[in-house]
C-alpha positions as YAML, in Angstrom:
chain: A
units: angstrom
residues:
- id: 1
  name: MET
  ca: [83.73, 18.07, 210.69]
- id: 2
  name: GLY
  ca: [82.61, 19.90, 207.55]
- id: 3
  name: CYS
  ca: [79.66, 18.78, 205.50]
- id: 4
  name: CYS
  ca: [80.53, 17.21, 202.15]
- id: 5
  name: CYS
  ca: [77.24, 18.26, 200.55]
- id: 6
  name: PRO
  ca: [77.44, 21.07, 197.99]
- id: 7
  name: SER
  ca: [76.29, 24.41, 199.39]
- id: 8
  name: GLU
  ca: [73.82, 26.75, 197.71]
- id: 9
  name: LYS
  ca: [76.72, 29.04, 196.80]
- id: 10
  name: SER
  ca: [78.54, 26.21, 195.04]
- id: 11
  name: LYS
  ca: [75.68, 25.60, 192.60]
- id: 12
  name: THR
  ca: [76.26, 26.64, 189.02]
- id: 13
  name: LEU
  ca: [74.39, 29.61, 187.60]
- id: 14
  name: THR
  ca: [72.30, 27.23, 185.51]
- id: 15
  name: GLU
  ca: [71.32, 25.05, 188.48]
- id: 16
  name: SER
  ca: [70.61, 27.86, 190.93]
- id: 17
  name: VAL
  ca: [68.68, 30.19, 188.62]
- id: 18
  name: VAL
  ca: [67.14, 27.96, 185.96]
- id: 19
  name: GLY
  ca: [66.65, 25.09, 188.38]
- id: 20
  name: GLU
  ca: [67.74, 22.25, 186.11]
- id: 21
  name: GLU
  ca: [70.62, 21.13, 183.93]
- id: 22
  name: VAL
  ca: [70.54, 22.73, 180.48]
- id: 23
  name: ALA
  ca: [71.92, 21.10, 177.33]
- id: 24
  name: LYS
  ca: [75.21, 22.58, 176.15]
- id: 25
  name: ASP
  ca: [74.31, 22.33, 172.46]
- id: 26
  name: ARG
  ca: [71.44, 24.77, 172.26]
- id: 27
  name: LEU
  ca: [70.66, 25.56, 168.63]
- id: 28
  name: GLU
  ca: [71.94, 24.42, 165.24]
- id: 29
  name: ILE
  ca: [70.95, 25.96, 161.91]
- id: 30
  name: THR
  ca: [72.11, 24.42, 158.66]
- id: 31
  name: GLY
  ca: [72.77, 26.20, 155.39]
- id: 32
  name: SER
  ca: [75.68, 27.38, 153.23]
- id: 33
  name: THR
  ca: [77.02, 28.68, 156.55]
- id: 34
  name: ASN
  ca: [76.13, 26.48, 159.53]
- id: 35
  name: LEU
  ca: [75.37, 28.29, 162.75]
- id: 36
  name: THR
  ca: [75.37, 26.95, 166.29]
- id: 37
  name: VAL
  ca: [74.54, 28.51, 169.66]
- id: 38
  name: GLU
  ca: [76.19, 26.76, 172.59]
- id: 39
  name: ASN
  ca: [76.14, 27.14, 176.37]
- id: 40
  name: ARG
  ca: [79.92, 26.82, 176.67]
- id: 41
  name: GLN
  ca: [83.14, 28.74, 177.19]
- id: 42
  name: LEU
  ca: [85.01, 29.95, 174.12]
- id: 43
  name: GLN
  ca: [87.93, 27.55, 174.64]
- id: 44
  name: GLU
  ca: [85.58, 24.54, 174.72]
- id: 45
  name: VAL
  ca: [84.68, 24.89, 171.03]
- id: 46
  name: ASP
  ca: [86.94, 23.85, 168.16]
- id: 47
  name: SER
  ca: [87.32, 26.52, 165.48]
- id: 48
  name: ASP
  ca: [89.89, 27.99, 163.09]
- id: 49
  name: THR
  ca: [89.44, 31.53, 164.37]
- id: 50
  name: TYR
  ca: [88.34, 33.00, 167.70]
- id: 51
  name: ILE
  ca: [87.07, 36.57, 168.17]
- id: 52
  name: ILE
  ca: [88.02, 37.91, 171.61]
- id: 53
  name: ALA
  ca: [86.69, 41.16, 173.07]
- id: 54
  name: VAL
  ca: [89.27, 43.23, 174.95]
- id: 55
  name: ASP
  ca: [89.43, 46.70, 176.47]
- id: 56
  name: THR
  ca: [91.80, 49.39, 175.17]
- id: 57
  name: ARG
  ca: [94.55, 47.97, 177.40]
- id: 58
  name: GLY
  ca: [94.21, 44.65, 175.59]
- id: 59
  name: LYS
  ca: [93.23, 42.68, 178.69]
- id: 60
  name: ILE
  ca: [91.86, 39.18, 178.01]
- id: 61
  name: HIS
  ca: [89.57, 38.20, 180.88]
- id: 62
  name: ASN
  ca: [89.38, 34.54, 179.84]
- id: 63
  name: LYS
  ca: [92.61, 33.20, 181.36]
- id: 64
  name: ALA
  ca: [91.69, 29.60, 180.54]
- id: 65
  name: LEU
  ca: [91.70, 30.46, 176.84]
- id: 66
  name: LEU
  ca: [95.18, 31.99, 177.11]
- id: 67
  name: ASP
  ca: [96.47, 28.86, 178.80]
- id: 68
  name: LYS
  ca: [94.78, 26.29, 176.57]
- id: 69
  name: PHE
  ca: [96.07, 27.80, 173.34]
- id: 70
  name: ASN
  ca: [99.40, 28.97, 174.77]
- id: 71
  name: ILE
  ca: [99.16, 32.53, 173.46]
- id: 72
  name: ARG
  ca: [100.32, 34.47, 176.54]
- id: 73
  name: GLU
  ca: [103.69, 35.32, 174.99]
- id: 74
  name: GLN
  ca: [102.17, 36.49, 171.69]
- id: 75
  name: HIS
  ca: [99.60, 38.52, 173.60]
- id: 76
  name: THR
  ca: [102.31, 40.19, 175.70]
- id: 77
  name: ASN
  ca: [104.41, 40.95, 172.59]
- id: 78
  name: LEU
  ca: [101.42, 42.51, 170.85]
- id: 79
  name: LEU
  ca: [100.72, 44.81, 173.79]
- id: 80
  name: ARG
  ca: [104.38, 45.79, 173.92]
- id: 81
  name: GLU
  ca: [104.37, 46.67, 170.20]
- id: 82
  name: GLU
  ca: [101.25, 48.81, 170.71]
- id: 83
  name: ASN
  ca: [102.66, 50.49, 173.84]
- id: 84
  name: GLY
  ca: [99.90, 48.99, 175.93]
- id: 85
  name: GLN
  ca: [97.14, 50.92, 174.22]
- id: 86
  name: LEU
  ca: [94.75, 49.46, 171.63]
- id: 87
  name: GLU
  ca: [92.31, 51.36, 169.44]
- id: 88
  name: VAL
  ca: [88.58, 50.69, 169.78]
- id: 89
  name: GLY
  ca: [87.28, 48.87, 166.71]
- id: 90
  name: LYS
  ca: [90.68, 47.96, 165.25]
- id: 91
  name: LEU
  ca: [91.46, 44.28, 164.72]
- id: 92
  name: TYR
  ca: [94.59, 42.83, 166.31]
- id: 93
  name: PRO
  ca: [95.40, 39.30, 165.04]
- id: 94
  name: ILE
  ca: [97.46, 36.74, 166.94]
- id: 95
  name: GLN
  ca: [98.47, 33.71, 164.89]
- id: 96
  name: GLN
  ca: [99.30, 30.42, 166.54]
- id: 97
  name: VAL
  ca: [98.02, 26.97, 165.61]
- id: 98
  name: LYS
  ca: [94.66, 28.75, 165.68]
- id: 99
  name: ASN
  ca: [93.87, 32.36, 164.75]
- id: 100
  name: PHE
  ca: [92.84, 34.84, 167.43]
- id: 101
  name: ILE
  ca: [91.43, 38.27, 166.69]
- id: 102
  name: LEU
  ca: [91.50, 40.77, 169.55]
- id: 103
  name: LEU
  ca: [88.69, 43.30, 169.20]
- id: 104
  name: PRO
  ca: [88.76, 46.34, 171.53]
- id: 105
  name: LEU
  ca: [85.22, 47.45, 172.40]
- id: 106
  name: PRO
  ca: [83.74, 50.54, 174.03]
- id: 107
  name: LEU
  ca: [82.08, 50.40, 177.44]
- id: 108
  name: TRP
  ca: [78.30, 50.56, 177.75]
- id: 109
  name: LYS
  ca: [77.27, 53.82, 179.41]
- id: 110
  name: GLY
  ca: [73.53, 53.43, 179.34]
- id: 111
  name: GLY
  ca: [73.31, 53.95, 175.58]
- id: 112
  name: HIS
  ca: [73.81, 57.70, 175.90]
- id: 113
  name: ASN
  ca: [77.17, 57.92, 174.11]
- id: 114
  name: ASN
  ca: [76.26, 56.34, 170.76]
- id: 115
  name: GLU
  ca: [77.50, 52.95, 171.99]
- id: 116
  name: ILE
  ca: [75.02, 51.02, 169.85]
- id: 117
  name: THR
  ca: [75.95, 52.87, 166.64]
- id: 118
  name: ILE
  ca: [79.65, 52.50, 167.40]
- id: 119
  name: LEU
  ca: [79.33, 48.78, 168.13]
- id: 120
  name: GLU
  ca: [77.25, 48.18, 164.99]
- id: 121
  name: SER
  ca: [79.95, 49.87, 162.89]
- id: 122
  name: ILE
  ca: [82.70, 47.79, 164.57]
- id: 123
  name: LEU
  ca: [80.91, 44.49, 164.01]
- id: 124
  name: PHE
  ca: [79.94, 45.21, 160.41]
- id: 125
  name: ASP
  ca: [83.60, 46.08, 159.72]
- id: 126
  name: LEU
  ca: [84.59, 42.80, 161.41]
- id: 127
  name: VAL
  ca: [82.21, 40.83, 159.19]
- id: 128
  name: GLY
  ca: [83.62, 42.55, 156.09]
- id: 129
  name: TRP
  ca: [87.14, 41.63, 157.15]
- id: 130
  name: LEU
  ca: [86.16, 38.00, 157.85]
- id: 131
  name: LYS
  ca: [84.66, 37.74, 154.36]
- id: 132
  name: SER
  ca: [87.85, 39.07, 152.78]
- id: 133
  name: GLN
  ca: [90.05, 36.59, 154.68]
- id: 134
  name: ARG
  ca: [88.21, 33.48, 153.45]
- id: 135
  name: ILE
  ca: [88.17, 31.98, 156.93]
- id: 136
  name: PRO
  ca: [86.43, 28.57, 157.16]
- id: 137
  name: SER
  ca: [85.09, 28.77, 160.74]
- id: 138
  name: ILE
  ca: [84.83, 31.28, 163.57]
- id: 139
  name: CYS
  ca: [83.83, 31.17, 167.22]
- id: 140
  name: LEU
  ca: [82.82, 34.17, 169.31]
- id: 141
  name: ASP
  ca: [81.08, 34.81, 172.58]
- id: 142
  name: ALA
  ca: [78.71, 37.57, 173.63]
- id: 143
  name: LEU
  ca: [81.64, 40.00, 173.34]
- id: 144
  name: GLY
  ca: [80.31, 43.16, 174.99]
- id: 145
  name: VAL
  ca: [78.26, 41.45, 177.71]
- id: 146
  name: LYS
  ca: [79.57, 41.22, 181.30]
- id: 147
  name: TYR
  ca: [82.93, 43.03, 181.37]
- id: 148
  name: PHE
  ca: [81.83, 45.79, 178.97]
- id: 149
  name: GLY
  ca: [78.33, 46.21, 180.38]
- id: 150
  name: PHE
  ca: [76.25, 45.80, 177.21]
- id: 151
  name: PRO
  ca: [72.79, 44.33, 177.95]
- id: 152
  name: ARG
  ca: [72.24, 40.86, 176.55]
- id: 153
  name: GLN
  ca: [69.37, 41.90, 174.28]
- id: 154
  name: VAL
  ca: [71.37, 44.74, 172.77]
- id: 155
  name: MET
  ca: [74.38, 42.56, 172.03]
- id: 156
  name: ALA
  ca: [72.25, 39.73, 170.60]
- id: 157
  name: ASP
  ca: [70.44, 42.19, 168.30]
- id: 158
  name: ILE
  ca: [73.65, 43.71, 166.94]
- id: 159
  name: LEU
  ca: [75.60, 40.46, 166.54]
- id: 160
  name: VAL
  ca: [72.75, 38.72, 164.74]
- id: 161
  name: LYS
  ca: [72.21, 41.71, 162.48]
- id: 162
  name: ALA
  ca: [75.91, 41.81, 161.56]
- id: 163
  name: PHE
  ca: [76.54, 38.08, 161.16]
- id: 164
  name: GLY
  ca: [73.21, 37.50, 159.46]
- id: 165
  name: GLN
  ca: [74.91, 38.80, 156.32]
- id: 166
  name: PHE
  ca: [76.52, 35.39, 155.91]
- id: 167
  name: PHE
  ca: [73.08, 33.95, 155.22]
- id: 168
  name: GLN
  ca: [72.42, 36.37, 152.38]
- id: 169
  name: SER
  ca: [75.65, 36.06, 150.42]
- id: 170
  name: ASP
  ca: [78.13, 33.53, 149.05]
- id: 171
  name: THR
  ca: [80.99, 33.00, 151.46]
- id: 172
  name: THR
  ca: [83.76, 30.54, 152.26]
- id: 173
  name: LEU
  ca: [82.76, 30.69, 155.92]
- id: 174
  name: LYS
  ca: [81.32, 27.26, 156.70]
- id: 175
  name: SER
  ca: [80.45, 27.65, 160.38]
- id: 176
  name: ILE
  ca: [79.80, 30.28, 163.05]
- id: 177
  name: SER
  ca: [79.62, 29.33, 166.72]
- id: 178
  name: PHE
  ca: [78.13, 31.74, 169.24]
- id: 179
  name: VAL
  ca: [78.95, 30.66, 172.79]
- id: 180
  name: SER
  ca: [78.34, 31.83, 176.32]
- id: 181
  name: PRO
  ca: [78.40, 30.19, 179.77]
- id: 182
  name: ASP
  ca: [75.45, 32.47, 180.68]
- id: 183
  name: ILE
  ca: [72.26, 30.59, 179.78]
- id: 184
  name: PHE
  ca: [70.18, 33.77, 179.67]
- id: 185
  name: CYS
  ca: [72.59, 35.32, 177.18]
- id: 186
  name: VAL
  ca: [72.36, 32.13, 175.13]
- id: 187
  name: HIS
  ca: [68.57, 32.39, 175.25]
- id: 188
  name: HIS
  ca: [68.63, 35.83, 173.60]
- id: 189
  name: PHE
  ca: [70.95, 34.55, 170.88]
- id: 190
  name: GLU
  ca: [68.62, 31.64, 170.20]
- id: 191
  name: VAL
  ca: [65.58, 33.88, 169.86]
- id: 192
  name: LYS
  ca: [67.32, 36.26, 167.47]
- id: 193
  name: MET
  ca: [69.05, 33.57, 165.41]
- id: 194
  name: LYS
  ca: [65.79, 31.82, 164.64]
- id: 195
  name: THR
  ca: [64.52, 34.95, 162.91]
- id: 196
  name: LEU
  ca: [67.27, 34.63, 160.28]
- id: 197
  name: VAL
  ca: [66.16, 31.42, 158.59]
- id: 198
  name: PRO
  ca: [63.09, 29.35, 157.74]
- id: 199
  name: GLN
  ca: [62.05, 26.91, 160.49]
- id: 200
  name: LYS
  ca: [62.91, 23.93, 158.27]
- id: 201
  name: GLU
  ca: [66.61, 24.85, 158.42]
- id: 202
  name: ILE
  ca: [66.74, 24.48, 162.21]
- id: 203
  name: ILE
  ca: [68.02, 20.96, 162.84]
- id: 204
  name: LYS
  ca: [68.57, 21.09, 166.61]
- id: 205
  name: GLU
  ca: [66.94, 23.19, 169.29]
- id: 206
  name: GLY
  ca: [67.31, 23.12, 173.08]
- id: 207
  name: LYS
  ca: [64.52, 23.31, 175.62]
- id: 208
  name: GLN
  ca: [63.11, 26.82, 176.06]
- id: 209
  name: VAL
  ca: [64.60, 28.74, 179.00]
- id: 210
  name: ASP
  ca: [62.44, 31.02, 181.15]
- id: 211
  name: ASP
  ca: [64.28, 34.31, 181.63]
- id: 212
  name: LYS
  ca: [61.52, 36.41, 183.20]
- id: 213
  name: PRO
  ca: [62.72, 38.88, 185.83]
- id: 214
  name: GLN
  ca: [61.41, 36.94, 188.83]
- id: 215
  name: ARG
  ca: [63.53, 33.93, 187.82]
- id: 216
  name: ALA
  ca: [66.65, 35.75, 186.65]
- id: 217
  name: ALA
  ca: [66.71, 38.97, 188.67]
- id: 218
  name: SER
  ca: [69.64, 37.85, 190.81]
- id: 219
  name: TYR
  ca: [71.85, 37.67, 187.72]
- id: 220
  name: LEU
  ca: [70.69, 40.74, 185.81]
- id: 221
  name: SER
  ca: [72.57, 44.03, 185.84]
- id: 222
  name: GLU
  ca: [70.65, 47.15, 186.81]
- id: 223
  name: LEU
  ca: [70.87, 48.24, 183.16]
- id: 224
  name: GLU
  ca: [69.19, 45.07, 181.91]
- id: 225
  name: LYS
  ca: [66.25, 44.83, 184.33]
- id: 226
  name: PRO
  ca: [64.20, 47.63, 182.72]
- id: 227
  name: LEU
  ca: [64.70, 46.04, 179.28]
- id: 228
  name: LEU
  ca: [63.23, 42.73, 180.44]
- id: 229
  name: GLU
  ca: [60.42, 44.35, 182.39]
- id: 230
  name: ASP
  ca: [59.29, 46.18, 179.24]
- id: 231
  name: ARG
  ca: [58.83, 42.92, 177.33]
...
C-alpha cells in the first residue's frame, strides 16, 4: 500500500529550496505608475495586457494561459498568417477580451552574440510602443529566463532599466506587474525595482529571500552560477 505522505520530489520549488512558504505578493511600489512584483504565474494576475515571450516559431510554453484566456485559435491563425515564422523583436498582438502581445526573443548564448544589446533594444522599443498605445495596465514575466536561457540577473537588469522609464515620464499606464513562479527570479526583480524609487514609495515588501549558491545551486543553470559566485 503506497504512502500518502508527500515525497521530497513532490515539494514545490519554494518549499524544497527556500525551506518555507513565501508570500505571493512580494513588492508593491506606488506612484503615478504602480508597480508590483509577484511570485505567481502570468495567468494568475488580472491585467489589460499581457506580454508573452515566444521563440521565432511562436511557441507559447505557458499552456495554462492559452486555456484560461481561450486564445488558442487566434494564436494558431496568427502563426498561419506568418507562415510559422516570427521575427525577433517584432510585436505580434492578439486581441481577445484581454490584449496579448507576443514578443519573439533571441536565445542566450553566453552573452557572446550581442544578446544583451539586442534584448535592450527590443525592450526599449516595446516600452515606446506601450506608451503610444495608452494602455492602462500590463503584466509580464521574466520573459527571457528559463526557455530562452537568459540569466536572472541579466533579465532583471534589462527589464528594470527599460520599464523604469515609466517612473520618469507622464504616462497613462497605471500599473505594471512583474511575475514569476521562480522565487529566485522574483528576488532579483525586487532588488532592482527598489533602486528605482525612494524608500517611502514602497508600500509592501516581502521577507528577504536567501539566494546564495549553496541554497539555490540545484535550481541554477550553469550559466548563472558564475554570476552569483562573483557577488
